[in-house]
Amino acid sequence: MASEMAPAPMEGHGSYNKSSRIQASSAVSAVAMLEEAAKHVVLPSAPTPIVIADYGSSQGANSIRELSDAIALLRSRAALRQGIQVFHTDLPTSDYTSLFVSLATDSKSYVQPGSDIYAAAVGRSFYEQILPSRSVTLGWSSWAVQWLSRAPMAIPDQVQVAYSHDALARAAFAEQADADWRTFLRHRSNELHAGGRLVVVTMGLTAEGEFGYRPLLEALYESLRDLADSGFMDSAELHGMVIPTVGRSLASIEAPFAGGMFNGLVIEQANAFLGDDPLWAEYERDGDAGKFAHGWAAFTRASVLPTLGQGLSGGVADARYADFLDRAEAGMAARLSAKPEKMVVPLVAVVLRQMEQGER
Amino acid sequence: MASEMAPAPMEGHGSYNKSSRIQASSAVSAVAMLEEAAKHVVLPSAPTPIVIADYGSSQGANSIRELSDAIALLRSRAALRQGIQVFHTDLPTSDYTSLFVSLATDSKSYVQPGSDIYAAAVGRSFYEQILPSRSVTLGWSSWAVQWLSRAPMAIPDQVQVAYSHDALARAAFAEQADADWRTFLRHRSNELHAGGRLVVVTMGLTAEGEFGYRPLLEALYESLRDLADSGFMDSAELHGMVIPTVGRSLASIEAPFAGGMFNGLVIEQANAFLGDDPLWAEYERDGDAGKFAHGWAAFTRASVLPTLGQGLSGGVADARYADFLDRAEAGMAARLSAKPEKMVVPLVAVVLRQMEQGER
């Protein structure tokens, strides 16, 4: 059961790259924080390479462009011929071929001949140490740490715990979220060298404590219930389907730092903010409810339907798997186009710094 | 045309991992050279990680196990908690998911909790610089640099130039092989730090200048001609099919070093030798010609049929592509089982060292 309830990678074959405009447009202010960090971060002495780690990169669509200005800033600060090495990390089963093909073919790719900028991938969960100790100069994690290491239990009345009324499930997910955040920070702290910085942007909560995306999650859960009611899948399968993501309050982000620092890391800056809904802005211009609905349904398909599909009795090898993705996406699109509503996109961003010697 | 005639990655979804016993058993003496290099190579000072680069790793089946003893040797020589980072490199379109899943699940994987050994992948041709300057401690390249950066021209009477009678084709491939070897060495020299070492094992030639594998290549070419004669593909498609690999003589390996060194690299050791044919040894024991034939046909399918299939008019997207792989493999297996013959497997191995300051 545990493996079925762990997150799956984003949908492969470049699908996630094509359906991730929402993440891209919502991380703009976090990208500014990343660039600020790139200006001030302590650099290693040449020839030791400057290392950038992109934690939870999926197929790179967001991070390749988001990182490019920060990389250019570091290039301008680096020694002549000092290498800059960018590690894109995600789960072992993520689609690295799409990542490397994007890096080789995207005209805005930071990998250009003679630039001394090099890309690599690491296929390993960021809930472990995945890069050498004290090797990372600048870390970036965008729309990734909302994914827990595992779903601690099934959710009886939703696929997203934020809209569950089950107190036990809510408590279990909150506890897992706190443990995973501390695990993530501890490993990143080991990987950062003294004076290195890490910028994290992830799903947040509104000032009222709301997770957001309510119309989307209601449409999704209703579509899944329809698939169970119609006999496409059984209710035990529906019950096993969980999106193991959480929105984090500023308080929960800051909790491990109650004593001032955590494992040598200190908070430089932390903000909660609302991201854009670029699809809604388009809908306001063109009134095309179908396009709006399909955009959000495609976003959901690429990001969370692969995880939900693992709940089919045969997992991803189930004969219904591809059909499941199609039907759930279509069900959502029909519901959202019938009653378009702007999505609330709560985000939280934090800049962390690994303390230097003598500072503690 | 150029892109059609460039090498394709090894067959994906773990297929190459399953059909690469021939490469594994034939590289044993080169693995001993790698371990010798691991004992004597100059190490960087902690916390700079010790970097191992595996050039042309495919899905890692060969290199993960081949590298493990060298990694253990370096671990024993490294400082406490000094990281060891292993980069597996191949073409952007290679199957990195299989690589990372092998690293996570193979019981002999060098990635173990608490070992301070970290894996990464680089999806970029080794005919470019793909890692930061002066960052690599120990390089390894097994069964990879026989692949040219491109086929310089079509071969009129074979798919492997070694068995062509066309003087123009033979000269063009020899020239490309020399240029590619120098390009490979120049980039590796930039990547190695002072005192770093690089071990290369690749296809060689016998003392008589033979490429080897004659029964295999005859069976392959006859099977492809059958596919053209039977109308499965047309003769222009057959003519466009090329395996852009070469066997290298010891003299051609040593040619760039005629002045003693090449771009700061010197030869420590170079050997030409014959690899095993493990399938023949099995056949001698059990007399099972079908198993022998299928083993060599599967080897060919995983390593070169994806490249040849690019010669179909629709390339890898051609509706006949999957059928092409199956038919060519079956044709070879039928021919080889009718008349089993031991394969000659000429190899060449070379150990190179990047000179240290003051040594030049």
XYZ file of N, CA, C and O in Angstrom, chain A residues 13 46-49 80-81 83-85 87 91-98 100-101 104 111-114 116-124 128-135 190-191, chain B residues 13 46-49 80-81 83-85 87 91-98 100-101 104 111-114 116-124 128-135 190-191:
360
model
N 7.137 12.146 -21.272
C 7.142 12.487 -22.691
C 6.852 13.971 -22.919
O 6.182 14.345 -23.872
N 37.794 29.257 -7.587
C 38.127 28.470 -8.775
C 39.360 27.631 -8.471
O 40.215 28.077 -7.707
N 39.502 26.401 -9.040
C 38.621 25.855 -10.072
C 37.404 25.109 -9.533
O 36.685 24.522 -10.325
N 37.169 25.090 -8.225
C 35.959 24.418 -7.731
C 34.737 25.009 -8.436
O 34.558 26.226 -8.451
N 33.918 24.175 -9.038
C 32.767 24.715 -9.766
C 31.726 25.330 -8.825
O 31.582 24.898 -7.685
N 37.148 33.608 -14.396
C 37.284 33.209 -15.800
C 37.435 31.694 -15.875
O 38.255 31.123 -15.169
N 36.637 31.064 -16.694
C 36.672 29.618 -16.917
C 36.254 28.788 -15.701
O 36.353 27.562 -15.739
N 33.870 26.745 -13.815
C 32.659 26.075 -14.280
C 31.458 26.353 -13.387
O 31.593 26.552 -12.183
N 30.291 26.387 -14.007
C 29.030 26.429 -13.268
C 28.289 25.149 -13.618
O 28.110 24.825 -14.790
N 27.898 24.411 -12.593
C 27.272 23.118 -12.840
C 25.872 23.126 -12.231
O 25.713 23.433 -11.059
N 22.517 21.050 -11.327
C 21.931 19.723 -11.121
C 20.417 19.840 -11.056
O 19.886 20.535 -10.186
N 12.515 12.452 -8.940
C 12.420 11.027 -8.634
C 13.140 10.196 -9.702
O 13.283 10.635 -10.849
N 13.599 8.976 -9.353
C 14.309 8.133 -10.332
C 13.504 7.916 -11.615
O 14.080 7.836 -12.702
N 12.193 7.825 -11.487
C 11.361 7.490 -12.639
C 10.909 8.713 -13.435
O 10.115 8.581 -14.361
N 11.397 9.883 -13.094
C 11.016 11.079 -13.855
C 11.583 11.001 -15.275
O 12.400 10.141 -15.597
N 11.130 11.914 -16.137
C 11.450 11.849 -17.575
C 12.675 12.725 -17.886
O 12.552 13.871 -18.281
N 13.880 12.159 -17.691
C 15.118 12.922 -17.884
C 15.456 13.142 -19.346
O 16.187 14.063 -19.694
N 14.931 12.278 -20.202
C 15.180 12.470 -21.626
C 14.587 13.800 -22.079
O 15.256 14.583 -22.775
N 13.341 14.104 -21.660
C 12.748 15.392 -22.022
C 13.580 16.542 -21.466
O 13.768 17.563 -22.127
N 16.896 16.619 -20.873
C 18.142 16.805 -21.622
C 17.876 17.279 -23.051
O 18.670 18.037 -23.607
N 16.767 16.834 -23.629
C 16.441 17.313 -24.981
C 16.084 18.801 -24.920
O 16.519 19.587 -25.772
N 19.184 20.782 -24.671
C 19.971 20.798 -25.907
C 19.301 21.623 -26.997
O 19.978 22.116 -27.903
N 22.664 26.074 -21.473
C 23.785 25.275 -21.986
C 24.136 25.777 -23.383
O 23.419 25.502 -24.343
N 25.161 26.564 -23.471
C 25.594 27.107 -24.759
C 27.095 26.850 -24.895
O 27.817 26.926 -23.899
N 27.559 26.566 -26.129
C 28.985 26.284 -26.316
C 29.856 27.433 -25.779
O 29.542 28.599 -25.979
N 30.900 27.064 -25.082
C 31.848 28.066 -24.604
C 31.413 28.813 -23.353
O 32.139 29.668 -22.848
N 30.926 27.527 -20.369
C 31.393 26.879 -19.137
C 30.259 26.632 -18.146
O 30.462 26.652 -16.936
N 29.071 26.408 -18.671
C 27.913 26.068 -17.839
C 27.476 24.650 -18.222
O 27.287 24.363 -19.402
N 27.346 23.794 -17.239
C 27.116 22.378 -17.483
C 25.893 21.885 -16.721
O 25.678 22.275 -15.582
N 25.127 21.034 -17.366
C 23.918 20.490 -16.751
C 24.111 19.029 -16.380
O 24.843 18.303 -17.049
N 23.426 18.611 -15.324
C 23.392 17.202 -14.946
C 22.055 16.928 -14.273
O 21.348 17.855 -13.886
N 21.731 15.653 -14.167
C 20.483 15.257 -13.516
C 20.784 14.292 -12.381
O 21.755 13.528 -12.453
N 19.956 14.329 -11.355
C 20.046 13.367 -10.266
C 18.652 12.781 -10.052
O 17.712 13.512 -9.740
N 18.525 11.478 -10.248
C 17.233 10.821 -10.123
C 17.083 10.166 -8.761
O 17.195 8.941 -8.642
N 16.819 10.976 -7.765
C 16.758 10.453 -6.397
C 15.934 11.421 -5.563
O 16.044 12.631 -5.723
N 16.405 12.540 0.724
C 17.698 11.969 1.091
C 18.775 13.004 0.743
O 18.506 13.945 0.000
N 20.013 12.803 1.244
C 21.114 13.623 0.728
C 21.481 13.079 -0.641
O 21.739 11.886 -0.798
N 21.488 13.936 -1.651
C 21.662 13.458 -3.024
C 22.824 14.139 -3.741
O 23.122 13.816 -4.896
N 23.496 15.067 -3.067
C 24.688 15.722 -3.619
C 25.751 15.750 -2.515
O 25.418 15.691 -1.325
N 27.028 15.838 -2.899
C 28.082 15.774 -1.885
C 27.955 16.883 -0.839
O 27.476 17.981 -1.127
N 28.415 16.590 0.359
C 28.386 17.559 1.455
C 29.164 18.812 1.067
O 30.221 18.735 0.442
N 28.632 19.944 1.445
C 29.289 21.248 1.267
C 29.651 21.537 -0.197
O 30.649 22.184 -0.473
N 28.845 21.039 -1.128
C 29.175 21.256 -2.548
C 28.255 22.260 -3.235
O 28.584 22.737 -4.318
N 23.220 19.987 4.726
C 24.466 19.230 4.529
C 25.075 19.502 3.165
O 26.292 19.524 3.009
N 24.234 19.693 2.170
C 24.733 19.864 0.800
C 25.275 21.265 0.536
O 26.176 21.439 -0.281
N 14.106 1.405 -22.275
C 13.306 0.585 -21.364
C 14.089 -0.600 -20.809
O 13.570 -1.690 -20.666
N 39.645 17.558 0.287
C 38.294 17.747 0.826
C 38.107 19.209 1.205
O 39.069 19.858 1.602
N 36.880 19.776 1.090
C 35.644 19.073 0.754
C 35.368 18.948 -0.745
O 34.287 18.486 -1.095
N 36.317 19.365 -1.618
C 36.057 19.181 -3.050
C 35.769 17.702 -3.321
O 36.551 16.843 -2.920
N 34.655 17.385 -3.957
C 34.341 15.973 -4.176
C 35.306 15.310 -5.167
O 35.839 15.964 -6.067
N 37.497 11.542 5.326
C 36.227 11.268 5.995
C 35.176 12.245 5.487
O 35.405 13.450 5.465
N 34.048 11.752 5.074
C 32.921 12.556 4.580
C 33.196 13.294 3.281
O 32.373 14.084 2.839
N 32.880 13.743 -0.356
C 31.940 13.140 -1.284
C 32.619 12.549 -2.517
O 33.654 13.038 -2.973
N 32.042 11.476 -3.021
C 32.447 10.923 -4.317
C 31.233 11.045 -5.225
O 30.138 10.610 -4.875
N 31.430 11.677 -6.366
C 30.301 11.930 -7.255
C 30.570 11.242 -8.601
O 31.616 11.459 -9.202
N 29.394 10.636 -12.425
C 28.575 11.123 -13.530
C 28.502 10.070 -14.619
O 29.525 9.681 -15.173
N 24.057 10.142 -24.703
C 23.317 11.073 -25.552
C 22.076 11.590 -24.814
O 21.549 10.916 -23.927
N 21.568 12.790 -25.203
C 20.390 13.348 -24.518
C 19.200 12.391 -24.523
O 18.427 12.346 -23.566
N 19.049 11.632 -25.591
C 17.874 10.772 -25.735
C 18.050 9.387 -25.114
O 17.185 8.530 -25.248
N 19.148 9.149 -24.443
C 19.349 7.849 -23.799
C 18.341 7.657 -22.656
O 17.655 8.591 -22.258
N 18.266 6.435 -22.149
C 17.216 6.064 -21.181
C 17.739 6.223 -19.747
O 18.203 5.276 -19.137
N 17.648 7.444 -19.202
C 18.191 7.729 -17.867
C 17.312 7.192 -16.755
O 17.776 6.974 -15.639
N 16.025 6.995 -17.051
C 15.142 6.438 -16.036
C 15.625 5.041 -15.645
O 15.724 4.719 -14.453
N 15.972 4.211 -16.649
C 16.496 2.873 -16.331
C 17.781 2.978 -15.512
O 18.003 2.195 -14.581
N 18.706 5.412 -13.403
C 18.442 5.808 -12.013
C 17.694 4.720 -11.247
O 17.907 4.546 -10.049
N 16.817 3.993 -11.936
C 16.112 2.907 -11.258
C 17.101 1.796 -10.904
O 17.068 1.246 -9.797
N 19.024 2.794 -7.915
C 18.231 2.769 -6.685
C 17.904 1.350 -6.245
O 17.658 1.108 -5.060
N 25.360 3.311 -4.773
C 24.603 4.320 -4.029
C 23.957 3.656 -2.821
O 22.980 2.925 -2.956
N 24.553 3.822 -1.665
C 24.032 3.231 -0.432
C 23.958 4.329 0.618
O 24.820 5.204 0.655
N 22.941 4.273 1.477
C 22.804 5.321 2.497
C 24.073 5.439 3.348
O 24.671 4.430 3.724
N 24.484 6.665 3.576
C 25.631 6.901 4.449
C 26.987 6.709 3.796
O 28.015 6.882 4.434
N 28.236 8.450 1.293
C 28.763 9.691 0.709
C 29.169 9.518 -0.753
O 30.096 10.165 -1.241
N 28.484 8.626 -1.432
C 28.714 8.419 -2.865
C 27.431 8.810 -3.588
O 26.346 8.342 -3.235
N 27.559 9.662 -4.580
C 26.398 10.264 -5.223
C 26.464 10.057 -6.734
O 27.525 10.182 -7.333
N 25.312 9.787 -7.329
C 25.244 9.565 -8.771
C 24.558 10.737 -9.467
O 23.678 11.381 -8.898
N 24.964 10.986 -10.701
C 24.293 11.983 -11.531
C 24.415 11.546 -12.980
O 25.227 10.674 -13.312
N 23.599 12.140 -13.835
C 23.646 11.822 -15.260
C 23.857 13.102 -16.059
O 23.418 14.176 -15.647
N 24.536 12.959 -17.193
C 24.697 14.080 -18.113
C 24.270 13.600 -19.494
O 24.860 12.664 -20.036
N 23.238 14.206 -20.041
C 22.718 13.789 -21.337
C 23.255 14.671 -22.449
O 22.558 15.540 -22.965
N 24.504 14.433 -22.817
C 25.136 15.299 -23.813
C 26.288 14.518 -24.434
O 26.992 13.781 -23.740
N 31.682 16.883 -26.924
C 31.746 18.250 -26.415
C 32.322 18.195 -25.006
O 32.365 17.130 -24.403
N 32.717 19.364 -24.465
C 33.027 19.389 -23.034
C 31.709 19.365 -22.290
O 30.830 20.197 -22.534
N 31.556 18.420 -21.367
C 30.257 18.226 -20.714
C 30.337 18.293 -19.189
O 29.322 18.179 -18.513
N 31.547 18.474 -18.666
C 31.738 18.640 -17.219
C 32.695 19.809 -17.011
O 33.484 20.139 -17.908
N 32.649 20.454 -15.843
C 33.494 21.634 -15.628
C 34.987 21.330 -15.794
O 35.442 20.219 -15.519
N 35.712 22.329 -16.217
C 37.158 22.195 -16.402
C 37.829 21.796 -15.086
O 37.460 22.293 -14.018
N 38.785 20.919 -15.190
C 39.618 20.504 -14.048
C 38.804 19.948 -12.884
O 39.177 20.103 -11.732
N 37.680 19.308 -13.190
C 36.831 18.782 -12.107
C 36.870 17.263 -11.977
O 36.427 16.722 -10.969
N 40.508 18.684 -20.858
C 40.021 19.894 -20.172
C 39.282 19.544 -18.881
O 39.350 20.285 -17.903
N 38.574 18.445 -18.899
C 37.751 18.081 -17.733
C 38.565 17.480 -16.589
O 38.211 17.634 -15.420
